[in-house]
mmCIF file of C-alpha atoms and ligand atoms in Angstrom:
data_model
loop_
_atom_site.group_PDB
_atom_site.id
_atom_site.type_symbol
_atom_site.label_atom_id
_atom_site.label_comp_id
_atom_site.label_asym_id
_atom_site.label_seq_id
_atom_site.Cartn_x
_atom_site.Cartn_y
_atom_site.Cartn_z
ATOM 1 C CA MET A 1 99.601 88.634 121.319
ATOM 2 C CA PHE A 2 96.888 90.603 121.246
ATOM 3 C CA ALA A 3 93.965 88.584 118.605
ATOM 4 C CA ILE A 4 91.787 90.880 116.742
ATOM 5 C CA PRO A 5 89.018 89.290 114.576
ATOM 6 C CA TYR A 6 88.079 90.530 111.291
ATOM 7 C CA GLU A 7 84.186 89.674 112.032
ATOM 8 C CA ALA A 8 81.287 89.666 110.068
ATOM 9 C CA PRO A 9 77.477 90.227 110.600
ATOM 10 C CA TYR A 10 77.513 86.222 110.105
ATOM 11 C CA GLY A 11 80.190 85.678 111.789
ATOM 12 C CA VAL A 12 84.107 85.949 112.200
ATOM 13 C CA LEU A 13 85.754 85.009 109.002
ATOM 14 C CA GLY A 14 89.480 84.998 110.020
ATOM 15 C CA MET A 15 92.058 86.322 113.515
ATOM 16 C CA LYS A 16 94.873 88.506 112.977
ATOM 17 C CA PHE A 17 97.159 88.948 115.953
ATOM 18 C CA ARG A 18 99.483 92.020 117.577
ATOM 19 C CA CYS A 19 103.026 91.611 119.584
ATOM 20 C CA LEU A 20 102.112 93.058 122.491
ATOM 21 C CA SER A 21 106.099 92.855 123.616
ATOM 22 C CA ASP A 22 108.483 95.981 124.517
ATOM 23 C CA HIS A 23 110.911 94.738 122.358
ATOM 24 C CA ASP A 24 111.723 95.242 118.430
ATOM 25 C CA CYS A 25 109.284 93.479 116.712
ATOM 26 C CA LYS A 26 111.686 93.721 113.528
ATOM 27 C CA ALA A 27 114.790 92.813 115.243
ATOM 28 C CA VAL A 28 112.769 89.405 117.086
ATOM 29 C CA HIS A 29 110.758 87.652 114.419
ATOM 30 C CA LYS A 30 110.636 90.806 111.796
ATOM 31 C CA ASN A 31 106.467 91.643 112.144
ATOM 32 C CA ARG A 32 104.494 93.746 114.789
ATOM 33 C CA TYR A 33 101.363 92.027 112.926
ATOM 34 C CA LEU A 34 100.637 87.985 112.995
ATOM 35 C CA ASN A 35 98.492 86.860 109.746
ATOM 36 C CA PRO A 36 98.120 83.756 109.446
ATOM 37 C CA SER A 37 98.419 81.456 106.128
ATOM 38 C CA GLY A 38 95.448 81.179 104.793
ATOM 39 C CA ASN A 39 93.983 83.919 106.168
ATOM 40 C CA GLY A 40 93.404 86.196 103.242
ATOM 41 C CA THR A 41 94.118 89.818 102.512
ATOM 42 C CA ARG A 42 90.430 91.769 103.869
ATOM 43 C CA LEU A 43 89.077 94.486 104.634
ATOM 44 C CA TYR A 44 88.357 94.814 109.051
ATOM 45 C CA ASN A 45 85.198 95.912 110.133
ATOM 46 C CA THR A 46 83.246 96.150 107.009
ATOM 47 C CA ALA A 47 80.006 95.417 109.604
ATOM 48 C CA ASP A 48 80.107 99.486 109.244
ATOM 49 C CA LEU A 49 79.856 98.816 105.474
ATOM 50 C CA PHE A 50 75.910 98.176 107.118
ATOM 51 C CA ARG A 51 75.426 100.980 108.554
ATOM 52 C CA ASN A 52 72.689 103.621 107.615
ATOM 53 C CA GLU A 53 75.317 106.521 106.720
ATOM 54 C CA GLU A 54 75.865 108.835 104.279
ATOM 55 C CA PHE A 55 79.769 108.855 104.548
ATOM 56 C CA LEU A 56 82.746 105.840 105.803
ATOM 57 C CA ALA A 57 86.317 106.725 107.046
ATOM 58 C CA ILE A 58 89.036 104.676 105.662
ATOM 59 C CA ALA A 59 91.777 103.617 108.385
ATOM 60 C CA GLU A 60 94.872 102.215 107.549
ATOM 61 C CA GLY A 61 95.210 100.048 109.513
ATOM 62 C CA GLU A 62 92.771 97.364 112.125
ATOM 63 C CA ILE A 63 93.732 99.643 114.983
ATOM 64 C CA ASP A 64 93.181 103.324 113.970
ATOM 65 C CA ALA A 65 90.429 101.816 112.238
ATOM 66 C CA ILE A 66 88.847 101.088 115.538
ATOM 67 C CA THR A 67 89.824 104.377 117.406
ATOM 68 C CA SER A 68 87.342 105.713 114.258
ATOM 69 C CA HIS A 69 84.985 103.529 115.449
ATOM 70 C CA MET A 70 84.755 103.786 118.530
ATOM 71 C CA ALA A 71 84.397 108.169 117.547
ATOM 72 C CA GLY A 72 80.877 106.578 116.222
ATOM 73 C CA ILE A 73 82.402 107.152 113.142
ATOM 74 C CA PRO A 74 81.324 104.575 109.922
ATOM 75 C CA THR A 75 85.069 102.795 109.128
ATOM 76 C CA VAL A 76 86.949 100.148 107.949
ATOM 77 C CA GLY A 77 90.193 99.777 108.109
ATOM 78 C CA ALA A 78 92.677 99.100 105.219
ATOM 79 C CA PRO A 79 95.467 96.692 105.002
ATOM 80 C CA GLY A 80 97.608 98.902 103.407
ATOM 81 C CA ALA A 81 97.418 100.829 99.654
ATOM 82 C CA THR A 82 99.373 98.173 98.218
ATOM 83 C CA SER A 83 97.899 95.252 99.091
ATOM 84 C CA TRP A 84 94.457 97.066 97.930
ATOM 85 C CA LYS A 85 92.104 95.037 95.915
ATOM 86 C CA PRO A 86 89.579 96.398 93.767
ATOM 87 C CA GLU A 87 86.454 94.070 95.451
ATOM 88 C CA PHE A 88 87.038 96.569 98.007
ATOM 89 C CA THR A 89 86.473 99.551 95.993
ATOM 90 C CA ARG A 90 83.104 98.167 94.718
ATOM 91 C CA MET A 91 82.228 97.823 98.700
ATOM 92 C CA ILE A 92 82.731 101.753 98.656
ATOM 93 C CA ARG A 93 80.484 102.554 96.470
ATOM 94 C CA GLY A 94 78.130 105.236 96.184
ATOM 95 C CA TYR A 95 79.077 107.150 99.231
ATOM 96 C CA LYS A 96 78.625 110.692 99.275
ATOM 97 C CA ALA A 97 81.935 111.753 101.326
ATOM 98 C CA VAL A 98 84.551 109.492 101.972
ATOM 99 C CA TYR A 99 87.836 109.790 104.807
ATOM 100 C CA VAL A 100 90.764 108.452 104.243
ATOM 101 C CA TYR A 101 92.770 109.243 106.590
ATOM 102 C CA ALA A 102 96.362 110.072 106.014
ATOM 103 C CA ASP A 103 98.853 108.722 109.267
ATOM 104 C CA ASN A 104 101.390 112.103 109.806
ATOM 105 C CA ASP A 105 104.196 109.604 112.224
ATOM 106 C CA ASP A 106 105.887 108.561 109.240
ATOM 107 C CA GLY A 107 107.722 110.810 107.496
ATOM 108 C CA GLY A 108 105.302 111.870 104.856
ATOM 109 C CA THR A 109 104.816 107.885 103.433
ATOM 110 C CA GLY A 110 101.022 107.623 104.983
ATOM 111 C CA LEU A 111 99.952 110.390 103.157
ATOM 112 C CA GLU A 112 101.716 109.659 99.819
ATOM 113 C CA LYS A 113 102.117 105.829 99.909
ATOM 114 C CA PHE A 114 98.063 105.248 101.191
ATOM 115 C CA ALA A 115 96.206 107.746 101.556
ATOM 116 C CA GLU A 116 97.069 109.263 98.275
ATOM 117 C CA PRO A 117 97.313 106.163 95.500
ATOM 118 C CA LEU A 118 93.737 104.744 98.104
ATOM 119 C CA ALA A 119 91.783 108.658 97.130
ATOM 120 C CA ALA A 120 92.331 108.075 93.224
ATOM 121 C CA LEU A 121 90.886 105.017 93.851
ATOM 122 C CA ILE A 122 87.292 105.891 95.830
ATOM 123 C CA GLU A 123 84.316 108.352 93.982
ATOM 124 C CA ASN A 124 84.013 110.321 96.369
ATOM 125 C CA ALA A 125 87.541 110.673 98.364
ATOM 126 C CA ARG A 126 88.603 113.170 100.347
ATOM 127 C CA VAL A 127 91.596 112.475 101.983
ATOM 128 C CA ILE A 128 92.088 113.413 105.868
ATOM 129 C CA LEU A 129 96.303 114.857 106.276
ATOM 130 C CA LEU A 130 96.323 113.875 110.929
ATOM 131 C CA PRO A 131 98.290 116.907 112.505
ATOM 132 C CA GLU A 132 102.140 116.912 112.150
ATOM 133 C CA GLY A 133 103.197 113.601 114.733
ATOM 134 C CA HIS A 134 99.703 111.863 114.776
ATOM 135 C CA ASP A 135 97.828 109.040 113.355
ATOM 136 C CA VAL A 136 94.135 108.407 114.284
ATOM 137 C CA ASN A 137 94.835 106.732 118.090
ATOM 138 C CA SER A 138 97.319 109.386 118.456
ATOM 139 C CA PHE A 139 95.311 111.634 117.459
ATOM 140 C CA VAL A 140 91.821 110.790 119.416
ATOM 141 C CA GLN A 141 94.520 109.856 122.802
ATOM 142 C CA GLU A 142 95.750 113.232 122.957
ATOM 143 C CA ASN A 143 92.884 115.342 121.919
ATOM 144 C CA GLY A 144 89.525 113.317 122.428
ATOM 145 C CA TYR A 145 86.987 111.643 120.315
ATOM 146 C CA ASP A 146 85.141 114.596 118.836
ATOM 147 C CA ALA A 147 88.136 116.466 117.616
ATOM 148 C CA LEU A 148 88.513 113.486 115.441
ATOM 149 C CA LYS A 149 84.745 113.775 114.416
ATOM 150 C CA GLU A 150 85.832 117.479 114.280
ATOM 151 C CA LEU A 151 88.394 117.375 111.499
ATOM 152 C CA ILE A 152 86.562 115.183 109.306
ATOM 153 C CA GLY A 153 83.666 117.442 109.514
ATOM 154 C CA VAL A 154 81.150 114.930 110.552
HETATM 155 ZN ZN1 ZN B 201 107.539 91.614 118.659
#
């Protein structure tokens, strides 16, 4: 499995794991991701909250957050709108703009179940709907990092 460290400026707080096999994860072991018990539900890549920028992006999941971060955009990864916690909202105050990515490869659930409910909780939030058929990662693979920055307007 691919190890995903949850790293804060003062160290690693936890680890998640993503299956890299070609099989249908749901059929073999229920989940593509393994979140060891005791790990809790955390915001991913909180180190980007300490950057001196007026804007922030929120992606659904770690892989999209890594891709957006690699594009030079300060980005945290949310565990999913239903497991969002009030303390996450408190960590995301004071930004001029918070871009919430909505995946568009899932028949509308990225927008309706993730981005819109999340944007309603966060001040100065703007939903960024990815083009049809894309999540953040596939969009960058096809169009490059600069295209992602253009999409959100930074
Ligand atoms: Zn698997």
